[in-house]
Amino acid sequence: MGQLLELAKIETPNIEFKDKLLIPIWEKMVSRLRVSEKEGIQLLETEDFSAVGLMAAFAAKQISGNKVFFVLNRHINPTNICVLSCKFCDFAKKPGENDAYEMSIDEILNQIDENISEVHIVGGHHPTWEFDHYVNMVRSIHDKFPDVQIKAFTASEIDYFHRRWKVTPEESLTTLKEAGLQTMPGGGAEVFSDRIHKMLLPGKANENRWLEIHKIAHKMGIKSNCTLLYGHIETFEERIRHLIKLRELQDETGGFLAFIPLEYQVGSTFLRRRHTPPLDDLKMIAASRIMLDNIKYIKSYWVMLGEATASIGLNFGANDLDGTIGEEKIAHAALADSPLGRAREKMVLSIQDADRIPVERDALYNEIRVYD
Ligand code: V47
């Protein structure tokens, strides 16, 4: 295994297991042995959610004690115009459609202020915006706000710059890094499965391409995040296989900062009738924490989970609550009922509600302030 996480020695809790199939998994965790695919599936299938929560909380405490991280950030989605037609997405629009929009670079700059640490930029795959436009966007932000770290463009967008403008990922990432890009978000991974790729996201970067682009980024010293879009038509097997693929790449590069399980928002796409029930969200967070033994941070993404479930997720293995966000558009286009953005005080309270210590961080997880 590549890069082992540093673990603090803490007392092993005494867990009363109702589901005896969890015991060998727990024994492996305590001995720092890797959990297998079959065991990962058991973590999602079990009804003993309190035991899974305690197991994951133990793993999280070994990694970051009682600390839970958050960032003052803004999400900016420069355009929703997109050549793709992913079947889960309510955000994308075609040119000329009623709600289609394009933000100018000045409009983007107006959404940022020097009080935030991170700006997160993800948008549609625009048919005519040239690659240079994205470079200008990053450079303009960096020039005006040199202290704001720029986390921008999913692997799917980097792949699209190649397909549309013949700029290879090596070239685009080198140029964007020179312009001020610091890290990459984890979107666009969806579910690593040929079956789902064909059905839901034809034409988008597939598993191999997504992983290849993150590997290129990591080799260039660009850290990134990773995600899984769950709660639609995927199986538990596909979810766990996806986590194992991420774990394998992390063994190789050590370049992932955080993993974010993204709960599918039903909106008007109706791949499923209802969103995932909160207890299943919590098991997903816990299984992620237990499987991804080499990725330091697991986010409880309040935008998609809702504020209450996200706060409880901090007792199911998550050690990051993401950020204040500003005006989120992707989940809200799919009718997420969380607020559009949150104040720092609300982030602190959600973490304290979970009996954890809030730590404000920057995009690279440097600690800015601990709220003891
Ligand atoms: O890639 C699209 C997903 C992603 C829906 O890296 C949907 O820190 C749910 O990746 N329901 C973008 N999800 C969001 C994302 C992200 C979010 C927060 C933090 C980070 C990070 C990354 O949103 C897309 C896609 O997987 N998405 N439609 C939907 N209906």
mmCIF file of C-alpha atoms and ligand atoms in Angstrom:
data_model
loop_
_atom_site.group_PDB
_atom_site.id
_atom_site.type_symbol
_atom_site.label_atom_id
_atom_site.label_comp_id
_atom_site.label_asym_id
_atom_site.label_seq_id
_atom_site.Cartn_x
_atom_site.Cartn_y
_atom_site.Cartn_z
ATOM 1 C CA MET A 1 0.000 0.000 0.000
ATOM 2 C CA GLY A 2 1.341 3.436 -0.989
ATOM 3 C CA GLN A 3 0.842 6.150 1.553
ATOM 4 C CA LEU A 4 -0.467 5.074 4.929
ATOM 5 C CA LEU A 5 -2.340 7.674 6.923
ATOM 6 C CA GLU A 6 -0.862 8.547 10.252
ATOM 7 C CA LEU A 7 -3.167 7.235 12.956
ATOM 8 C CA ALA A 8 -3.321 8.339 16.574
ATOM 9 C CA LYS A 9 -3.473 5.610 19.206
ATOM 10 C CA ILE A 10 -6.883 5.865 20.824
ATOM 11 C CA GLU A 11 -8.837 3.509 23.018
ATOM 12 C CA THR A 12 -10.698 0.842 21.018
ATOM 13 C CA PRO A 13 -14.417 1.117 21.819
ATOM 14 C CA ASN A 14 -16.380 -1.897 22.898
ATOM 15 C CA ILE A 15 -19.025 -2.292 20.196
ATOM 16 C CA GLU A 16 -22.054 -4.512 20.725
ATOM 17 C CA PHE A 17 -22.720 -6.064 17.344
ATOM 18 C CA LYS A 18 -26.244 -7.072 16.385
ATOM 19 C CA ASP A 19 -24.940 -8.048 12.953
ATOM 20 C CA LYS A 20 -22.240 -10.651 13.596
ATOM 21 C CA LEU A 21 -21.001 -10.340 9.992
ATOM 22 C CA LEU A 22 -19.511 -6.999 10.969
ATOM 23 C CA ILE A 23 -17.191 -8.513 13.587
ATOM 24 C CA PRO A 24 -14.465 -9.754 11.198
ATOM 25 C CA ILE A 25 -14.510 -6.332 9.500
ATOM 26 C CA TRP A 26 -14.064 -4.614 12.848
ATOM 27 C CA GLU A 27 -11.228 -6.974 13.766
ATOM 28 C CA LYS A 28 -9.491 -6.097 10.506
ATOM 29 C CA MET A 29 -9.886 -2.389 11.152
ATOM 30 C CA VAL A 30 -8.437 -2.684 14.625
ATOM 31 C CA SER A 31 -5.440 -4.573 13.206
ATOM 32 C CA ARG A 32 -5.078 -1.987 10.400
ATOM 33 C CA LEU A 33 -5.888 -4.523 7.692
ATOM 34 C CA ARG A 34 -7.643 -3.513 4.513
ATOM 35 C CA VAL A 35 -11.384 -4.126 4.142
ATOM 36 C CA SER A 36 -12.357 -6.133 1.039
ATOM 37 C CA GLU A 37 -15.001 -5.525 -1.621
ATOM 38 C CA LYS A 38 -17.338 -8.131 -0.139
ATOM 39 C CA GLU A 39 -16.953 -6.623 3.320
ATOM 40 C CA GLY A 40 -17.592 -3.160 1.906
ATOM 41 C CA ILE A 41 -20.897 -4.373 0.503
ATOM 42 C CA GLN A 42 -21.780 -5.789 3.920
ATOM 43 C CA LEU A 43 -21.257 -2.323 5.424
ATOM 44 C CA LEU A 44 -23.963 -0.977 3.104
ATOM 45 C CA GLU A 45 -26.295 -3.953 3.460
ATOM 46 C CA THR A 46 -26.276 -4.252 7.229
ATOM 47 C CA GLU A 47 -29.169 -3.033 9.338
ATOM 48 C CA ASP A 48 -26.825 -2.594 12.298
ATOM 49 C CA PHE A 49 -26.235 1.044 11.463
ATOM 50 C CA SER A 50 -25.194 2.038 14.973
ATOM 51 C CA ALA A 51 -22.302 -0.476 14.895
ATOM 52 C CA VAL A 52 -21.208 0.732 11.443
ATOM 53 C CA GLY A 53 -21.335 4.305 12.745
ATOM 54 C CA LEU A 54 -19.162 3.466 15.755
ATOM 55 C CA MET A 55 -16.670 1.631 13.538
ATOM 56 C CA ALA A 56 -16.391 4.583 11.169
ATOM 57 C CA ALA A 57 -16.244 7.137 13.986
ATOM 58 C CA PHE A 58 -13.333 5.184 15.464
ATOM 59 C CA ALA A 59 -11.509 5.345 12.101
ATOM 60 C CA ALA A 60 -12.173 9.089 11.827
ATOM 61 C CA LYS A 61 -10.942 9.738 15.363
ATOM 62 C CA GLN A 62 -7.703 7.899 14.652
ATOM 63 C CA ILE A 63 -7.190 10.211 11.667
ATOM 64 C CA SER A 64 -8.218 13.619 12.962
ATOM 65 C CA GLY A 65 -9.287 13.232 16.604
ATOM 66 C CA ASN A 66 -12.402 15.250 17.373
ATOM 67 C CA LYS A 67 -11.640 17.864 14.754
ATOM 68 C CA VAL A 68 -14.044 18.530 11.894
ATOM 69 C CA PHE A 69 -12.945 20.882 9.130
ATOM 70 C CA PHE A 70 -14.755 23.503 7.078
ATOM 71 C CA VAL A 71 -13.765 26.239 4.670
ATOM 72 C CA LEU A 72 -15.027 29.727 3.868
ATOM 73 C CA ASN A 73 -15.615 29.293 0.155
ATOM 74 C CA ARG A 74 -17.720 30.241 -2.850
ATOM 75 C CA HIS A 75 -19.044 27.881 -5.487
ATOM 76 C CA ILE A 76 -19.102 29.518 -8.897
ATOM 77 C CA ASN A 77 -20.689 27.843 -11.901
ATOM 78 C CA PRO A 78 -19.686 30.133 -14.778
ATOM 79 C CA THR A 79 -22.183 28.643 -17.226
ATOM 80 C CA ASN A 80 -24.828 25.944 -17.292
ATOM 81 C CA ILE A 81 -24.637 25.587 -21.078
ATOM 82 C CA CYS A 82 -23.428 22.050 -21.718
ATOM 83 C CA VAL A 83 -22.977 19.809 -24.744
ATOM 84 C CA LEU A 84 -23.622 16.729 -22.610
ATOM 85 C CA SER A 85 -27.012 15.345 -21.627
ATOM 86 C CA CYS A 86 -26.324 13.394 -18.416
ATOM 87 C CA LYS A 87 -29.567 11.828 -17.308
ATOM 88 C CA PHE A 88 -29.169 12.765 -13.628
ATOM 89 C CA CYS A 89 -28.438 16.452 -14.229
ATOM 90 C CA ASP A 90 -30.982 19.276 -13.932
ATOM 91 C CA PHE A 91 -28.318 21.958 -14.114
ATOM 92 C CA ALA A 92 -27.254 21.646 -17.773
ATOM 93 C CA LYS A 93 -29.083 23.624 -20.462
ATOM 94 C CA LYS A 94 -28.724 23.894 -24.226
ATOM 95 C CA PRO A 95 -27.886 27.249 -25.881
ATOM 96 C CA GLY A 96 -31.021 29.340 -26.285
ATOM 97 C CA GLU A 97 -32.972 27.500 -23.574
ATOM 98 C CA ASN A 98 -34.843 29.744 -21.170
ATOM 99 C CA ASP A 99 -32.642 29.314 -18.108
ATOM 100 C CA ALA A 100 -29.308 29.048 -19.943
ATOM 101 C CA TYR A 101 -26.744 31.543 -18.608
ATOM 102 C CA GLU A 102 -23.141 32.638 -19.094
ATOM 103 C CA MET A 103 -21.257 34.704 -16.505
ATOM 104 C CA SER A 104 -18.685 37.242 -17.634
ATOM 105 C CA ILE A 105 -15.304 37.268 -15.902
ATOM 106 C CA ASP A 106 -16.328 40.519 -14.163
ATOM 107 C CA GLU A 107 -19.488 38.855 -12.841
ATOM 108 C CA ILE A 108 -17.345 36.015 -11.523
ATOM 109 C CA LEU A 109 -14.938 38.448 -9.841
ATOM 110 C CA ASN A 110 -17.885 40.215 -8.224
ATOM 111 C CA GLN A 111 -18.893 36.973 -6.508
ATOM 112 C CA ILE A 112 -15.511 36.679 -4.747
ATOM 113 C CA ASP A 113 -14.127 38.652 -1.815
ATOM 114 C CA GLU A 114 -10.880 38.464 0.089
ATOM 115 C CA ASN A 115 -12.538 37.022 3.208
ATOM 116 C CA ILE A 116 -12.900 33.583 1.642
ATOM 117 C CA SER A 117 -10.105 30.996 1.407
ATOM 118 C CA GLU A 118 -11.264 28.980 -1.572
ATOM 119 C CA VAL A 119 -13.209 29.433 -4.776
ATOM 120 C CA HIS A 120 -14.672 26.263 -6.327
ATOM 121 C CA ILE A 121 -15.366 26.542 -10.074
ATOM 122 C CA VAL A 122 -17.283 23.930 -12.051
ATOM 123 C CA GLY A 123 -19.483 24.523 -15.068
ATOM 124 C CA GLY A 124 -21.124 23.081 -18.144
ATOM 125 C CA HIS A 125 -19.097 21.825 -21.106
ATOM 126 C CA HIS A 126 -19.671 24.947 -23.179
ATOM 127 C CA PRO A 127 -19.745 24.466 -26.952
ATOM 128 C CA THR A 128 -17.847 27.649 -27.922
ATOM 129 C CA TRP A 129 -15.901 28.977 -24.913
ATOM 130 C CA GLU A 130 -12.285 28.463 -25.921
ATOM 131 C CA PHE A 131 -9.707 27.026 -23.555
ATOM 132 C CA ASP A 132 -8.029 30.462 -23.278
ATOM 133 C CA HIS A 133 -11.215 31.828 -21.741
ATOM 134 C CA TYR A 134 -10.826 29.411 -18.807
ATOM 135 C CA VAL A 135 -7.178 30.404 -18.419
ATOM 136 C CA ASN A 136 -8.165 34.098 -18.383
ATOM 137 C CA MET A 137 -10.837 33.316 -15.805
ATOM 138 C CA VAL A 138 -8.329 31.660 -13.465
ATOM 139 C CA ARG A 139 -5.652 34.318 -14.078
ATOM 140 C CA SER A 140 -8.082 37.196 -13.445
ATOM 141 C CA ILE A 141 -9.213 35.664 -10.148
ATOM 142 C CA HIS A 142 -5.643 34.974 -9.082
ATOM 143 C CA ASP A 143 -4.486 38.515 -9.996
ATOM 144 C CA LYS A 144 -7.312 40.188 -8.112
ATOM 145 C CA PHE A 145 -7.431 37.796 -5.132
ATOM 146 C CA PRO A 146 -3.935 36.287 -4.784
ATOM 147 C CA ASP A 147 -4.759 34.814 -1.352
ATOM 148 C CA VAL A 148 -7.889 32.978 -2.470
ATOM 149 C CA GLN A 149 -7.036 29.412 -3.476
ATOM 150 C CA ILE A 150 -8.586 28.316 -6.755
ATOM 151 C CA LYS A 151 -10.087 24.810 -6.949
ATOM 152 C CA ALA A 152 -11.318 24.499 -10.510
ATOM 153 C CA PHE A 153 -12.514 22.209 -13.295
ATOM 154 C CA THR A 154 -13.443 18.567 -12.990
ATOM 155 C CA ALA A 155 -11.562 15.839 -14.849
ATOM 156 C CA SER A 156 -14.532 15.765 -17.187
ATOM 157 C CA GLU A 157 -13.956 19.437 -18.129
ATOM 158 C CA ILE A 158 -10.205 18.831 -18.539
ATOM 159 C CA ASP A 159 -11.061 15.914 -20.843
ATOM 160 C CA TYR A 160 -13.440 18.162 -22.778
ATOM 161 C CA PHE A 161 -10.693 20.813 -23.327
ATOM 162 C CA HIS A 162 -8.804 18.026 -25.070
ATOM 163 C CA ARG A 163 -11.701 16.759 -27.159
ATOM 164 C CA ARG A 164 -12.971 20.198 -28.127
ATOM 165 C CA TRP A 165 -9.784 22.278 -28.331
ATOM 166 C CA LYS A 166 -7.061 19.605 -28.698
ATOM 167 C CA VAL A 167 -5.308 20.752 -25.508
ATOM 168 C CA THR A 168 -4.004 17.662 -23.726
ATOM 169 C CA PRO A 169 -4.575 17.312 -19.963
ATOM 170 C CA GLU A 170 -0.819 17.790 -19.416
ATOM 171 C CA GLU A 171 -0.938 21.064 -21.370
ATOM 172 C CA SER A 172 -4.173 22.372 -19.891
ATOM 173 C CA LEU A 173 -3.211 21.588 -16.311
ATOM 174 C CA THR A 174 0.270 23.111 -16.750
ATOM 175 C CA THR A 175 -1.230 26.308 -18.183
ATOM 176 C CA LEU A 176 -3.990 26.502 -15.595
ATOM 177 C CA LYS A 177 -1.521 25.891 -12.779
ATOM 178 C CA GLU A 178 0.685 28.711 -14.056
ATOM 179 C CA ALA A 179 -2.399 30.947 -14.154
ATOM 180 C CA GLY A 180 -3.178 30.196 -10.490
ATOM 181 C CA LEU A 181 -5.152 26.950 -10.269
ATOM 182 C CA GLN A 182 -4.262 25.181 -7.050
ATOM 183 C CA THR A 183 -6.450 22.108 -6.701
ATOM 184 C CA MET A 184 -9.125 20.209 -8.641
ATOM 185 C CA PRO A 185 -12.642 19.348 -7.470
ATOM 186 C CA GLY A 186 -13.797 15.755 -7.463
ATOM 187 C CA GLY A 187 -16.877 15.988 -9.667
ATOM 188 C CA GLY A 188 -17.588 14.158 -12.883
ATOM 189 C CA ALA A 189 -16.657 10.717 -11.556
ATOM 190 C CA GLU A 190 -20.321 9.697 -11.102
ATOM 191 C CA VAL A 191 -20.138 5.876 -10.785
ATOM 192 C CA PHE A 192 -17.290 3.891 -12.316
ATOM 193 C CA SER A 193 -19.348 1.360 -14.253
ATOM 194 C CA ASP A 194 -19.596 0.801 -18.010
ATOM 195 C CA ARG A 195 -23.262 -0.076 -17.579
ATOM 196 C CA ILE A 196 -24.065 3.245 -15.904
ATOM 197 C CA HIS A 197 -21.777 5.210 -18.194
ATOM 198 C CA LYS A 198 -23.716 3.943 -21.220
ATOM 199 C CA MET A 199 -27.092 4.592 -19.645
ATOM 200 C CA LEU A 200 -26.575 7.897 -17.865
ATOM 201 C CA LEU A 201 -23.531 9.742 -19.122
ATOM 202 C CA PRO A 202 -22.615 8.726 -22.663
ATOM 203 C CA GLY A 203 -19.957 10.990 -24.171
ATOM 204 C CA LYS A 204 -18.548 12.040 -20.793
ATOM 205 C CA ALA A 205 -15.039 11.086 -19.601
ATOM 206 C CA ASN A 206 -15.271 7.456 -18.487
ATOM 207 C CA GLU A 207 -13.703 5.690 -15.512
ATOM 208 C CA ASN A 208 -10.268 5.231 -17.103
ATOM 209 C CA ARG A 209 -10.104 8.769 -18.401
ATOM 210 C CA TRP A 210 -11.259 10.298 -15.102
ATOM 211 C CA LEU A 211 -8.655 8.316 -13.170
ATOM 212 C CA GLU A 212 -5.947 9.063 -15.757
ATOM 213 C CA ILE A 213 -6.539 12.821 -15.509
ATOM 214 C CA HIS A 214 -6.368 12.810 -11.711
ATOM 215 C CA LYS A 215 -3.179 10.778 -11.922
ATOM 216 C CA ILE A 216 -1.660 13.366 -14.290
ATOM 217 C CA ALA A 217 -2.726 16.159 -11.919
ATOM 218 C CA HIS A 218 -1.251 14.389 -8.894
ATOM 219 C CA LYS A 219 2.057 13.841 -10.715
ATOM 220 C CA MET A 220 2.169 17.579 -11.403
ATOM 221 C CA GLY A 221 1.649 18.320 -7.714
ATOM 222 C CA ILE A 222 -2.004 19.322 -8.111
ATOM 223 C CA LYS A 223 -4.013 17.791 -5.278
ATOM 224 C CA SER A 224 -7.617 16.884 -6.002
ATOM 225 C CA ASN A 225 -10.829 15.526 -4.543
ATOM 226 C CA CYS A 226 -12.925 12.568 -5.597
ATOM 227 C CA THR A 227 -16.655 11.856 -5.538
ATOM 228 C CA LEU A 228 -19.289 9.183 -6.065
ATOM 229 C CA LEU A 229 -22.818 10.016 -7.202
ATOM 230 C CA TYR A 230 -25.032 7.496 -5.378
ATOM 231 C CA GLY A 231 -28.702 6.843 -4.797
ATOM 232 C CA HIS A 232 -29.970 6.444 -8.370
ATOM 233 C CA ILE A 233 -29.711 3.240 -10.446
ATOM 234 C CA GLU A 234 -26.362 1.966 -9.186
ATOM 235 C CA THR A 235 -25.945 -1.206 -7.124
ATOM 236 C CA PHE A 236 -24.068 -1.547 -3.830
ATOM 237 C CA GLU A 237 -21.459 -3.612 -5.735
ATOM 238 C CA GLU A 238 -20.896 -0.718 -8.128
ATOM 239 C CA ARG A 239 -20.556 1.774 -5.278
ATOM 240 C CA ILE A 240 -17.929 -0.311 -3.491
ATOM 241 C CA ARG A 241 -16.018 -1.121 -6.668
ATOM 242 C CA HIS A 242 -15.862 2.652 -7.296
ATOM 243 C CA LEU A 243 -14.382 3.237 -3.835
ATOM 244 C CA ILE A 244 -11.799 0.521 -4.434
ATOM 245 C CA LYS A 245 -10.719 2.159 -7.719
ATOM 246 C CA LEU A 246 -10.207 5.441 -5.865
ATOM 247 C CA ARG A 247 -8.306 3.655 -3.092
ATOM 248 C CA GLU A 248 -6.022 2.031 -5.674
ATOM 249 C CA LEU A 249 -5.186 5.344 -7.330
ATOM 250 C CA GLN A 250 -4.559 6.905 -3.937
ATOM 251 C CA ASP A 251 -2.123 4.072 -3.158
ATOM 252 C CA GLU A 252 -0.238 5.046 -6.283
ATOM 253 C CA THR A 253 -0.229 8.841 -6.024
ATOM 254 C CA GLY A 254 -1.396 10.001 -2.575
ATOM 255 C CA GLY A 255 -2.922 13.012 -4.374
ATOM 256 C CA PHE A 256 -6.525 12.897 -3.154
ATOM 257 C CA LEU A 257 -7.339 15.270 -0.330
ATOM 258 C CA ALA A 258 -10.981 14.397 0.259
ATOM 259 C CA PHE A 259 -13.790 12.116 -0.844
ATOM 260 C CA ILE A 260 -17.344 13.404 -1.164
ATOM 261 C CA PRO A 261 -20.286 10.986 -1.426
ATOM 262 C CA LEU A 262 -22.849 12.968 -3.448
ATOM 263 C CA GLU A 263 -26.449 12.004 -2.778
ATOM 264 C CA TYR A 264 -28.439 12.057 -6.022
ATOM 265 C CA GLN A 265 -31.004 14.882 -5.958
ATOM 266 C CA VAL A 266 -34.117 13.671 -7.712
ATOM 267 C CA GLY A 267 -35.251 17.062 -9.076
ATOM 268 C CA SER A 268 -37.052 16.534 -12.371
ATOM 269 C CA THR A 269 -34.802 13.711 -13.625
ATOM 270 C CA PHE A 270 -36.554 11.017 -11.558
ATOM 271 C CA LEU A 271 -34.032 8.201 -11.940
ATOM 272 C CA ARG A 272 -35.595 7.179 -8.659
ATOM 273 C CA ARG A 273 -38.819 8.265 -7.087
ATOM 274 C CA ARG A 274 -37.273 9.496 -3.812
ATOM 275 C CA HIS A 275 -33.909 10.592 -2.509
ATOM 276 C CA THR A 276 -31.845 8.179 -0.385
ATOM 277 C CA PRO A 277 -33.226 7.849 3.178
ATOM 278 C CA PRO A 278 -30.974 9.519 5.788
ATOM 279 C CA LEU A 279 -29.991 6.224 7.458
ATOM 280 C CA ASP A 280 -28.648 4.949 4.132
ATOM 281 C CA ASP A 281 -26.768 8.218 3.623
ATOM 282 C CA LEU A 282 -25.123 7.678 6.990
ATOM 283 C CA LYS A 283 -24.126 4.108 6.090
ATOM 284 C CA MET A 284 -22.660 5.425 2.830
ATOM 285 C CA ILE A 285 -20.529 7.940 4.738
ATOM 286 C CA ALA A 286 -19.437 5.249 7.189
ATOM 287 C CA ALA A 287 -18.588 2.732 4.453
ATOM 288 C CA SER A 288 -16.567 5.416 2.653
ATOM 289 C CA ARG A 289 -14.577 6.183 5.803
ATOM 290 C CA ILE A 290 -13.885 2.502 6.405
ATOM 291 C CA MET A 291 -13.014 1.589 2.788
ATOM 292 C CA LEU A 292 -10.950 4.686 1.968
ATOM 293 C CA ASP A 293 -8.300 4.019 4.579
ATOM 294 C CA ASN A 294 -5.783 6.147 2.658
ATOM 295 C CA ILE A 295 -7.841 9.309 2.023
ATOM 296 C CA LYS A 296 -7.693 11.657 4.962
ATOM 297 C CA TYR A 297 -10.933 13.590 4.684
ATOM 298 C CA ILE A 298 -14.495 12.431 4.077
ATOM 299 C CA LYS A 299 -17.034 15.189 3.535
ATOM 300 C CA SER A 300 -20.547 15.262 4.868
ATOM 301 C CA TYR A 301 -21.884 17.465 2.077
ATOM 302 C CA TRP A 302 -24.694 19.446 3.688
ATOM 303 C CA VAL A 303 -25.901 20.885 0.367
ATOM 304 C CA MET A 304 -27.109 17.475 -0.819
ATOM 305 C CA LEU A 305 -27.686 15.693 2.502
ATOM 306 C CA GLY A 306 -29.515 18.560 4.193
ATOM 307 C CA GLU A 307 -28.139 20.265 7.289
ATOM 308 C CA ALA A 308 -29.397 17.785 9.908
ATOM 309 C CA THR A 309 -28.204 14.597 8.194
ATOM 310 C CA ALA A 310 -24.863 16.249 7.392
ATOM 311 C CA SER A 311 -24.350 17.142 11.050
ATOM 312 C CA ILE A 312 -25.140 13.553 12.137
ATOM 313 C CA GLY A 313 -22.738 12.352 9.408
ATOM 314 C CA LEU A 314 -19.953 13.805 11.558
ATOM 315 C CA ASN A 315 -20.625 10.934 13.972
ATOM 316 C CA PHE A 316 -20.563 8.402 11.129
ATOM 317 C CA GLY A 317 -16.974 8.933 10.034
ATOM 318 C CA ALA A 318 -17.046 12.276 8.190
ATOM 319 C CA ASN A 319 -14.432 14.815 9.290
ATOM 320 C CA ASP A 320 -15.233 17.681 6.926
ATOM 321 C CA LEU A 321 -18.431 19.675 6.419
ATOM 322 C CA ASP A 322 -17.271 21.354 3.166
ATOM 323 C CA GLY A 323 -17.867 25.101 3.120
ATOM 324 C CA THR A 324 -20.086 28.126 3.322
ATOM 325 C CA ILE A 325 -20.506 27.924 -0.487
ATOM 326 C CA GLY A 326 -22.311 31.176 -1.355
ATOM 327 C CA GLU A 327 -24.767 30.343 -4.099
ATOM 328 C CA GLU A 328 -24.794 26.636 -5.016
ATOM 329 C CA LYS A 329 -26.481 25.909 -8.348
ATOM 330 C CA ILE A 330 -26.046 22.233 -9.320
ATOM 331 C CA ALA A 331 -27.942 20.584 -6.453
ATOM 332 C CA HIS A 332 -30.414 23.456 -6.246
ATOM 333 C CA ALA A 333 -31.250 23.133 -9.942
ATOM 334 C CA ALA A 334 -32.297 19.616 -8.885
ATOM 335 C CA LEU A 335 -34.458 21.128 -6.113
ATOM 336 C CA ALA A 336 -32.201 20.440 -3.101
ATOM 337 C CA ASP A 337 -34.011 21.926 -0.099
ATOM 338 C CA SER A 338 -30.889 23.002 1.825
ATOM 339 C CA PRO A 339 -30.175 26.754 1.973
ATOM 340 C CA LEU A 340 -28.165 28.231 -0.927
ATOM 341 C CA GLY A 341 -25.252 29.117 1.338
ATOM 342 C CA ARG A 342 -24.436 29.223 5.041
ATOM 343 C CA ALA A 343 -22.668 31.624 7.375
ATOM 344 C CA ARG A 344 -19.506 30.620 9.212
ATOM 345 C CA GLU A 345 -21.442 30.626 12.517
ATOM 346 C CA LYS A 346 -23.882 27.999 11.199
ATOM 347 C CA MET A 347 -21.026 25.745 10.114
ATOM 348 C CA VAL A 348 -19.465 26.049 13.571
ATOM 349 C CA LEU A 349 -22.793 25.260 15.263
ATOM 350 C CA SER A 350 -23.464 22.182 13.084
ATOM 351 C CA ILE A 351 -20.060 20.794 14.027
ATOM 352 C CA GLN A 352 -20.514 21.597 17.711
ATOM 353 C CA ASP A 353 -23.991 19.989 17.577
ATOM 354 C CA ALA A 354 -22.203 16.778 16.583
ATOM 355 C CA ASP A 355 -19.930 17.163 19.638
ATOM 356 C CA ARG A 356 -16.878 17.817 17.473
ATOM 357 C CA ILE A 357 -14.318 20.645 17.375
ATOM 358 C CA PRO A 358 -14.778 23.014 14.407
ATOM 359 C CA VAL A 359 -11.608 23.878 12.517
ATOM 360 C CA GLU A 360 -11.633 26.455 9.759
ATOM 361 C CA ARG A 361 -9.218 25.396 7.004
ATOM 362 C CA ASP A 362 -7.999 26.477 3.613
ATOM 363 C CA ALA A 363 -8.281 24.477 0.355
ATOM 364 C CA LEU A 364 -5.174 22.440 1.243
ATOM 365 C CA TYR A 365 -6.382 21.674 4.776
ATOM 366 C CA ASN A 366 -3.992 24.079 6.498
ATOM 367 C CA GLU A 367 -5.671 25.035 9.762
ATOM 368 C CA ILE A 368 -6.757 28.674 9.975
ATOM 369 C CA ARG A 369 -8.688 28.719 13.253
ATOM 370 C CA VAL A 370 -9.713 26.158 15.851
ATOM 371 C CA TYR A 371 -13.024 26.921 17.641
ATOM 372 C CA ASP A 372 -12.298 25.352 21.005
HETATM 373 O O1 V47 B 1 -20.084 16.039 -11.062
HETATM 374 C C1 V47 B 1 -25.104 16.603 -10.944
HETATM 375 C C2 V47 B 1 -23.174 15.993 -9.405
HETATM 376 C C3 V47 B 1 -21.253 17.089 -9.236
HETATM 377 C C4 V47 B 1 -26.720 15.987 -9.689
HETATM 378 O O2 V47 B 1 -14.550 18.505 -4.879
HETATM 379 C C5 V47 B 1 -25.537 15.840 -8.993
HETATM 380 O O3 V47 B 1 -14.854 19.512 -2.990
HETATM 381 C C6 V47 B 1 -26.642 15.058 -7.175
HETATM 382 O O4 V47 B 1 -18.528 17.435 -7.613
HETATM 383 N N1 V47 B 1 -27.825 15.165 -7.797
HETATM 384 C C7 V47 B 1 -20.657 18.446 -8.938
HETATM 385 N N2 V47 B 1 -25.488 15.362 -7.755
HETATM 386 C C8 V47 B 1 -20.514 18.644 -7.431
HETATM 387 C C9 V47 B 1 -19.187 18.184 -6.959
HETATM 388 C C10 V47 B 1 -18.646 18.648 -5.671
HETATM 389 C C11 V47 B 1 -19.484 19.154 -4.714
HETATM 390 C C12 V47 B 1 -18.932 19.601 -3.520
HETATM 391 C C13 V47 B 1 -17.587 19.545 -3.288
HETATM 392 C C14 V47 B 1 -16.758 19.034 -4.270
HETATM 393 C C15 V47 B 1 -15.291 19.011 -4.037
HETATM 394 C C16 V47 B 1 -17.278 18.569 -5.462
HETATM 395 O O5 V47 B 1 -22.602 17.148 -8.879
HETATM 396 C C17 V47 B 1 -21.264 16.566 -10.636
HETATM 397 C C18 V47 B 1 -22.299 15.481 -10.509
HETATM 398 O O6 V47 B 1 -21.696 14.317 -10.037
HETATM 399 N N3 V47 B 1 -24.556 16.192 -9.801
HETATM 400 N N4 V47 B 1 -26.445 16.482 -10.888
HETATM 401 C C19 V47 B 1 -27.925 15.635 -9.042
HETATM 402 N N5 V47 B 1 -29.113 15.711 -9.630
#
